[in-house]
Short mmCIF file of C-alpha atoms in Angstrom, two decimals:
data_model
loop_
_atom_site.label_atom_id
_atom_site.label_comp_id
_atom_site.label_asym_id
_atom_site.label_seq_id
_atom_site.Cartn_x
_atom_site.Cartn_y
_atom_site.Cartn_z
CA MET R 480 148.35 101.66 114.27
CA SER R 481 150.60 104.07 112.51
CA MET R 482 151.98 101.65 110.32
CA ILE R 483 148.65 100.80 109.27
CA ARG R 484 147.66 104.35 108.47
CA ASP R 485 150.94 104.93 106.63
CA LEU R 486 150.12 102.07 104.49
CA ARG R 487 146.48 103.34 103.82
CA ALA R 488 148.03 106.97 103.14
CA ALA R 489 150.15 105.23 100.33
CA VAL R 490 147.47 103.18 99.07
CA ARG R 491 144.37 104.89 99.05
CA PRO R 492 145.32 107.26 95.89
CA SER R 493 145.77 104.68 93.45
CA LEU R 494 142.24 103.40 94.59
CA ARG R 495 140.65 106.69 93.62
CA PRO R 496 141.85 107.42 90.11
CA GLY R 497 138.84 109.40 88.69
CA LEU R 498 139.09 112.15 91.41
CA ARG R 499 142.43 113.60 90.16
CA LYS R 500 145.11 112.97 87.18
CA THR R 501 148.20 113.51 89.71
CA PRO R 502 148.49 112.51 93.34
CA THR R 503 147.45 114.85 96.12
CA THR R 504 149.83 116.95 97.56
CA TYR R 505 149.66 119.66 100.49
CA THR R 506 151.87 122.61 100.60
CA ALA R 507 154.00 122.66 103.79
CA TYR R 508 153.01 125.36 106.11
CA ASP R 509 155.17 128.55 106.25
CA PRO R 510 155.07 130.27 109.58
CA THR R 511 156.11 133.39 108.10
CA ARG R 512 153.04 133.67 106.02
CA ASP R 513 149.15 133.49 106.80
CA HIS R 514 148.41 130.56 104.80
CA SER R 515 144.85 130.50 106.93
CA ALA R 516 143.71 133.58 105.78
CA SER R 517 141.89 131.91 102.79
CA SER R 518 139.27 133.21 100.64
CA ALA R 519 137.30 129.99 101.53
CA VAL R 520 136.70 130.99 105.04
CA VAL R 521 133.67 132.26 105.39
CA ASP R 522 133.54 132.79 109.27
CA CYS R 523 136.38 132.33 112.16
CA ALA R 524 135.32 132.98 115.79
CA VAL R 525 136.52 132.16 119.31
CA TYR R 526 134.02 131.01 121.81
CA ARG R 527 134.78 131.20 125.36
CA ASP R 528 132.12 130.54 128.28
CA GLY R 529 129.33 130.31 125.33
CA GLN R 530 129.94 133.68 124.45
CA ARG R 531 131.75 135.16 121.36
CA VAL R 532 135.05 136.78 121.90
CA ASP R 533 135.10 139.96 120.16
CA ASP R 534 138.82 140.38 119.02
CA ARG R 535 140.33 141.17 115.88
CA SER R 536 143.15 138.64 116.23
CA CYS R 537 140.20 135.77 116.02
CA LEU R 538 139.22 136.70 112.23
CA THR R 539 141.96 134.37 110.79
CA PRO R 540 142.28 130.38 111.71
CA ARG R 541 146.23 131.25 113.26
CA GLY R 542 144.81 134.22 115.16
CA ALA R 543 141.70 132.20 116.34
CA MET R 544 143.75 129.00 117.64
CA SER R 545 146.41 131.50 119.32
CA GLN R 546 143.73 132.85 121.24
CA VAL R 547 142.43 129.28 122.41
CA ARG R 548 145.95 128.41 123.44
CA GLU R 549 146.35 131.31 125.50
CA SER R 550 143.01 131.98 127.23
CA GLY R 551 140.75 128.61 126.72
CA GLY R 552 137.59 128.15 124.69
CA PHE R 553 137.35 126.72 121.35
CA ALA R 554 137.46 128.14 117.79
CA TRP R 555 134.90 127.44 115.05
CA ILE R 556 136.35 128.07 111.31
CA GLY R 557 133.69 127.71 108.54
CA LEU R 558 134.77 127.24 104.89
CA HIS R 559 133.15 126.81 101.92
CA GLU R 560 134.78 124.64 99.08
CA PRO R 561 138.26 125.24 99.79
CA THR R 562 141.13 124.22 97.51
CA GLU R 563 143.90 122.15 98.33
CA ALA R 564 146.26 125.17 98.92
CA GLU R 565 143.79 127.12 100.68
CA PHE R 566 142.90 124.28 103.19
CA ALA R 567 146.66 123.47 103.47
CA GLY R 568 147.90 126.23 106.15
CA ILE R 569 144.69 125.37 108.18
CA ALA R 570 145.29 121.60 108.11
CA ALA R 571 148.69 122.19 109.23
CA GLU R 572 147.73 124.63 111.87
CA PHE R 573 145.21 122.25 113.37
CA GLY R 574 147.17 118.96 112.96
CA LEU R 575 144.19 117.42 110.77
CA HIS R 576 144.91 114.15 109.21
CA PRO R 577 145.77 114.05 105.41
CA LEU R 578 143.19 111.10 104.71
CA ALA R 579 140.60 113.27 106.41
CA VAL R 580 141.84 116.42 104.45
CA GLU R 581 141.76 114.84 101.26
CA ASP R 582 138.13 113.96 101.65
CA ALA R 583 137.26 117.31 102.95
CA VAL R 584 138.84 118.93 99.82
CA HIS R 585 137.61 116.53 97.24
CA ALA R 586 134.05 115.77 98.66
CA HIS R 587 131.69 113.30 97.34
CA GLN R 588 131.69 111.13 100.53
CA ARG R 589 129.32 108.94 101.99
CA PRO R 590 127.88 110.36 105.59
CA LYS R 591 130.19 108.86 108.03
CA LEU R 592 132.09 109.08 111.24
CA GLU R 593 135.95 108.53 111.66
CA ARG R 594 138.24 109.10 114.37
CA TYR R 595 141.87 110.50 113.58
CA ASP R 596 143.91 110.44 116.98
CA ASP R 597 142.06 113.46 119.12
CA THR R 598 139.77 114.54 116.35
CA LEU R 599 136.54 113.46 114.82
CA PHE R 600 135.90 113.80 111.33
CA THR R 601 132.06 113.86 110.59
CA VAL R 602 130.42 114.02 106.72
CA PHE R 603 126.74 114.97 106.46
CA LYS R 604 125.00 114.79 103.28
CA THR R 605 122.59 117.90 102.81
CA ILE R 606 119.41 117.96 101.04
CA HIS R 607 117.56 120.59 99.54
CA TYR R 608 114.09 120.66 97.88
CA VAL R 609 113.88 122.39 94.69
CA GLU R 610 110.65 124.00 94.06
CA HIS R 611 109.13 123.45 90.77
CA ALA R 612 105.46 124.28 89.26
CA GLU R 613 104.78 120.99 88.12
CA LEU R 614 106.75 117.47 88.24
CA THR R 615 107.98 116.46 84.65
CA ALA R 616 109.98 113.60 83.70
CA THR R 617 113.26 115.90 83.89
CA SER R 618 112.33 117.64 87.25
CA GLU R 619 115.07 118.04 89.78
CA VAL R 620 113.38 117.43 93.04
CA VAL R 621 116.10 117.18 95.61
CA GLU R 622 119.67 118.87 95.55
CA THR R 623 122.41 117.50 97.46
CA GLY R 624 125.27 119.05 99.38
CA GLU R 625 127.98 118.11 101.90
CA VAL R 626 128.88 119.21 105.55
CA MET R 627 132.29 117.93 106.98
CA CYS R 628 132.76 118.51 110.44
CA PHE R 629 136.42 118.53 111.81
CA THR R 630 135.60 118.33 115.74
CA GLY R 631 138.60 118.23 118.19
CA PRO R 632 139.06 119.05 122.01
CA ASP R 633 139.30 122.98 121.43
CA PHE R 634 138.34 123.50 117.57
CA VAL R 635 135.50 122.85 115.23
CA ILE R 636 136.23 123.17 111.58
CA THR R 637 133.29 123.08 109.06
CA VAL R 638 133.67 122.62 105.09
CA ARG R 639 130.66 122.87 103.13
CA HIS R 640 130.07 121.88 99.55
CA GLY R 641 127.58 122.68 97.49
CA GLY R 642 125.35 126.00 96.99
CA GLN R 643 122.95 125.11 99.85
CA GLY R 644 123.25 124.30 103.79
CA SER R 645 124.70 127.17 105.00
CA LEU R 646 125.44 127.45 108.54
CA ARG R 647 125.17 131.07 109.05
CA ASN R 648 121.63 130.99 110.65
CA LEU R 649 122.88 128.08 112.66
CA ARG R 650 125.63 129.92 114.07
CA HIS R 651 123.66 132.78 115.03
CA ARG R 652 121.09 130.67 116.74
CA LEU R 653 123.67 128.79 118.87
CA GLN R 654 125.29 132.31 119.78
CA GLY R 655 122.15 132.91 121.29
CA GLU R 656 122.10 129.76 123.38
CA PRO R 657 125.48 130.56 125.30
CA GLU R 658 124.57 127.74 128.02
CA LEU R 659 124.60 125.17 125.06
CA LEU R 660 127.85 126.75 123.16
CA ALA R 661 129.57 126.60 126.66
CA LYS R 662 129.54 122.68 126.31
CA GLY R 663 132.26 123.04 123.63
CA PRO R 664 132.62 121.63 120.17
CA SER R 665 130.55 118.82 120.83
CA ALA R 666 127.50 121.16 121.17
CA VAL R 667 128.22 122.65 117.52
CA LEU R 668 128.70 119.45 116.18
CA HIS R 669 125.08 118.00 117.65
CA ALA R 670 123.79 121.47 116.29
CA ILE R 671 124.74 120.70 112.80
CA ALA R 672 123.58 117.13 112.84
CA ASP R 673 120.25 118.39 114.16
CA HIS R 674 120.17 121.11 111.30
CA VAL R 675 120.94 118.59 108.88
CA VAL R 676 118.41 116.15 109.96
CA ASP R 677 115.61 119.07 110.30
CA GLY R 678 116.62 119.47 106.52
CA TYR R 679 115.87 116.03 105.81
CA ILE R 680 112.35 116.38 107.51
CA ALA R 681 111.20 119.25 105.69
CA VAL R 682 112.56 117.63 102.38
CA ALA R 683 110.53 114.50 103.12
CA ASP R 684 107.54 116.34 103.74
CA ALA R 685 107.79 118.29 100.24
CA VAL R 686 108.52 115.02 98.41
CA GLU R 687 105.36 113.31 100.06
CA LEU R 688 103.23 116.07 98.37
CA ASP R 689 104.82 115.21 95.22
CA ILE R 690 104.01 111.49 95.29
CA ASP R 691 100.43 112.12 96.51
CA GLN R 692 99.94 114.23 93.58
CA LEU R 693 101.47 111.89 91.55
CA GLU R 694 99.21 108.96 92.86
CA ILE R 695 96.14 111.47 92.14
CA ASP R 696 97.31 111.94 88.72
CA VAL R 697 98.02 108.14 87.81
CA PHE R 698 94.74 107.02 89.39
CA SER R 699 92.34 109.82 88.46
CA PRO R 700 89.60 108.89 85.63
CA THR R 701 91.29 111.20 83.11
CA ALA R 702 94.65 109.41 83.43
CA LYS R 703 92.46 106.15 82.04
CA LYS R 704 92.15 107.90 78.47
CA GLY R 705 95.60 107.06 77.54
CA SER R 706 96.95 110.67 76.64
CA THR R 707 99.65 110.70 79.33
CA ARG R 708 100.50 107.18 80.19
CA GLY R 709 103.99 107.80 79.05
CA THR R 710 104.76 110.95 80.74
CA ASP R 711 103.32 109.41 83.89
CA THR R 712 105.99 106.67 83.36
CA GLY R 713 108.71 109.04 83.10
CA ARG R 714 107.70 111.18 86.08
CA ILE R 715 107.38 108.11 88.30
CA TYR R 716 110.88 106.90 87.41
CA GLN R 717 112.24 110.47 87.88
CA LEU R 718 110.83 110.97 91.51
CA LYS R 719 112.22 107.41 92.20
CA ARG R 720 115.50 108.33 90.92
CA GLU R 721 115.35 111.58 93.23
CA VAL R 722 114.06 109.72 96.20
CA LEU R 723 116.87 107.17 95.65
CA GLU R 724 119.51 109.92 95.88
CA PHE R 725 117.53 111.10 99.23
CA LYS R 726 118.03 107.51 100.45
CA ARG R 727 121.88 107.41 99.79
CA ALA R 728 122.09 110.66 102.05
CA VAL R 729 119.83 109.49 104.61
CA THR R 730 120.55 105.79 105.44
CA PRO R 731 124.23 105.73 105.92
CA LEU R 732 124.12 108.53 108.45
CA LEU R 733 122.14 106.18 110.80
CA ARG R 734 125.45 104.14 111.93
CA PRO R 735 127.49 107.27 112.59
CA LEU R 736 124.51 109.10 114.79
CA ALA R 737 124.21 105.70 116.72
CA LEU R 738 127.72 105.84 117.64
CA LEU R 739 127.61 109.50 118.74
CA SER R 740 124.34 108.74 120.74
CA GLU R 741 125.42 105.40 122.23
CA ARG R 742 129.05 105.06 122.62
CA PRO R 743 130.96 107.30 125.16
CA MET R 744 133.41 109.36 123.60
CA ARG R 745 135.97 111.66 124.87
CA LEU R 746 135.39 114.40 122.60
CA VAL R 747 131.83 114.43 123.17
CA ASP R 748 130.02 115.98 126.35
CA PRO R 749 127.90 113.52 128.05
CA ASP R 750 125.46 116.04 128.49
CA ILE R 751 125.42 116.48 124.45
CA GLN R 752 125.42 112.99 123.65
CA LYS R 753 121.72 112.63 125.02
CA TYR R 754 120.63 115.06 122.45
CA PHE R 755 122.38 113.08 119.73
CA ARG R 756 119.62 110.43 120.76
CA ASP R 757 116.96 112.70 119.85
CA VAL R 758 118.38 113.38 116.23
CA ALA R 759 119.12 109.74 115.78
CA ASP R 760 115.29 109.20 116.58
CA HIS R 761 114.34 111.67 114.02
CA LEU R 762 116.84 110.43 111.52
CA ALA R 763 115.29 106.97 111.83
CA ARG R 764 111.83 108.30 111.31
CA VAL R 765 112.84 109.81 108.19
CA GLN R 766 114.69 106.57 107.02
CA GLU R 767 111.65 104.92 107.33
CA GLN R 768 109.65 107.24 105.53
CA VAL R 769 112.02 107.46 102.66
CA VAL R 770 112.03 103.85 102.50
CA GLY R 771 108.15 103.83 102.11
CA PHE R 772 108.41 106.47 99.50
CA ASP R 773 110.58 103.63 97.42
CA GLU R 774 108.16 101.18 98.09
CA LEU R 775 105.18 103.15 96.99
CA LEU R 776 106.63 104.50 94.13
CA ASN R 777 107.37 100.85 92.94
CA SER R 778 103.58 100.03 93.40
CA ILE R 779 102.79 103.33 91.52
CA LEU R 780 105.14 102.62 88.50
CA GLN R 781 103.75 98.94 88.61
CA ALA R 782 100.01 99.99 88.71
CA ASN R 783 100.50 102.18 85.82
CA LEU R 784 102.16 99.84 83.62
CA ALA R 785 99.35 97.55 84.29
CA GLN R 786 96.82 100.37 83.37
CA ALA R 787 98.85 100.69 80.24
CA THR R 788 98.66 96.90 79.33
CA VAL R 789 94.62 97.17 80.18
CA ALA R 790 94.35 99.75 78.11
CA GLN R 791 96.34 98.30 75.18
CA ASN R 792 93.93 95.12 75.68
CA GLU R 793 90.75 97.59 75.39
CA ASP R 794 92.18 99.11 72.28
CA MET R 795 92.83 95.82 70.82
CA ARG R 796 89.20 94.46 71.58
CA LYS R 797 87.86 97.63 69.81
CA ILE R 798 89.70 97.03 66.74
CA THR R 799 89.01 93.19 66.67
CA SER R 800 85.24 94.34 67.01
CA TRP R 801 85.10 97.02 64.63
CA ALA R 802 87.17 94.50 62.18
CA ALA R 803 84.55 91.97 62.63
CA ILE R 804 81.63 94.22 61.78
CA VAL R 805 83.37 95.49 58.51
CA ALA R 806 83.82 91.63 57.75
CA VAL R 807 80.37 91.28 57.27
CA PRO R 808 79.93 93.59 54.05
CA THR R 809 83.29 93.04 52.90
CA ALA R 810 82.19 89.26 52.58
CA VAL R 811 78.77 90.31 50.84
CA CYS R 812 80.18 92.68 48.45
CA GLY R 813 83.11 90.40 47.70
CA VAL R 814 80.65 87.47 46.72
CA TYR R 815 78.53 89.75 44.59
CA GLY R 816 81.57 91.19 43.03
CA MET R 817 82.42 87.93 41.10
CA ASN R 818 81.65 87.79 37.31
CA PHE R 819 78.97 84.76 37.53
CA ASP R 820 75.75 85.02 35.70
CA HIS R 821 74.03 82.67 37.96
CA MET R 822 73.66 84.48 41.34
CA PRO R 823 71.06 84.26 43.94
CA GLU R 824 68.62 87.30 43.28
CA LEU R 825 71.07 88.73 40.82
CA HIS R 826 68.68 90.21 38.28
CA TRP R 827 65.71 90.77 40.80
CA LYS R 828 64.38 94.47 41.03
CA TYR R 829 64.77 94.19 44.97
CA GLY R 830 67.77 92.07 45.22
CA TYR R 831 70.22 95.29 45.81
CA PRO R 832 68.00 96.93 48.67
CA MET R 833 67.70 93.45 50.19
CA VAL R 834 71.38 92.82 50.38
CA LEU R 835 72.05 96.16 51.90
CA THR R 836 69.15 95.70 54.37
CA GLY R 837 71.07 92.25 55.19
CA ILE R 838 74.29 93.93 55.69
CA ILE R 839 73.13 96.48 57.92
CA ALA R 840 71.13 94.09 60.20
CA VAL R 841 73.61 91.80 60.59
CA CYS R 842 76.33 94.62 61.61
CA LEU R 843 73.92 96.03 64.09
CA THR R 844 73.58 92.65 65.65
CA ILE R 845 77.12 92.04 65.92
CA HIS R 846 77.61 95.76 67.36
CA ARG R 847 74.92 95.10 69.63
CA THR R 848 76.16 91.92 70.97
CA LEU R 849 79.85 93.48 71.41
CA LYS R 850 78.97 96.15 72.84
CA ARG R 851 76.75 94.05 75.38
CA ASN R 852 79.85 92.03 76.21
CA GLY R 853 81.90 95.22 76.88
CA TRP R 854 83.87 94.80 73.67
CA LEU R 855 82.81 98.37 72.54
#
C-alpha cells in the first residue's frame, strides 16, 4: 500500500496542472520555531471529559497537542484558508498525509471521505443563500464554500474556505453539550456534518420560494402579454444553474455519509454513528428536493418556450389577418388606378362613394369573420 501511495503522490501533481504553476512543496517542520502559531488559526483548544481546558499552553496547535499527549482528551484546531507555509507546521505536527494536505490548501474539492492511516479526511461543501430583492437573469442565488475535516484519535482539524460557513457558533453549542463532546473527535465530525446539512435544508426552502415565485410570474396572465418572455427565460436558466451548483454540493456527499453511518470505523464512536444515520436521512431528503427543483425548472423552461412559440403564432395570425383586410382596398384602388377610359362606373356620379362603401363592407365582413375564428 505504501508503494501505491508513493506512486499516487508522484503522479497526482501532473494530473492537475491548472491549480498551480510549480509543484507543491511543503516546508520542513522546525521544532525550534512555532510554525503552528499561524495567522490562519481562528481557534485552538483542548477538550477533556467534554470540557474545554482553560490553559494558555493550549492556544497554539503545538501546545494543544502536547497537552493531549500528556493528559489525554483531544485537540480541536480551526483554520481559515491557510497557505501552504501556514499549514506546513500543523501538518507535520499531526502527521497529516501530503495528499490530504494538498487538497485542504488548494480547496475546490468534491465532497468525499478518505482514510489515511489513522486519520479520516472529510470534505463538505457549504451552501449559503444569497438574499435578493428580485430574481434576475444575473442573480446569484447560492454561494458555496468548503469545510475540510481531519479526524484523528485525539485531534480534529477543520479547514474552512469561503466567506460563509463559520463554525464558531457550532463550537460554542458543542461546548454547551459536554456529554456529547466527551465522545471525542467523532462527535465534532458529526456536529459539522449536521451543521452543513442543516444549511442545505434552509437553502432548499429558500430556493423553493424562488421557484414558486418564478412559476407564478411565468404562468400569470400578465406574462402572456409578451413583454417579459426573454427576461423569464434568462431568470429560469440562471436559477437552473444555481440549482445545479447546489446539486453538486449535495449529491456527492451521500456516499460519505452512508459510509459513516453504516460501516464500523475505529475512529467513529458507535454511539455517534447512530447520529450519522439521521444526518444521512436529512441529506437524502434534500437531494430529492434538489433533483425535483431541477426537473421542475426544466418543465417551467419548456412551458415558457412553448408560450413564446404560441405567442409568436398569435402575432403572425394577427399580422396575416390585417394584411388580408388591407389587401381589399389595395386591390380595388389598384384596379381603378389604371389609365383606361372604359372602366365600370368610371364616369358615374356615385361611382366613388359606391366603391368606398363596397371596400368598407368587404373589410368589415373579413374582420368579423377573422375575429369570430379567433384570429383577431
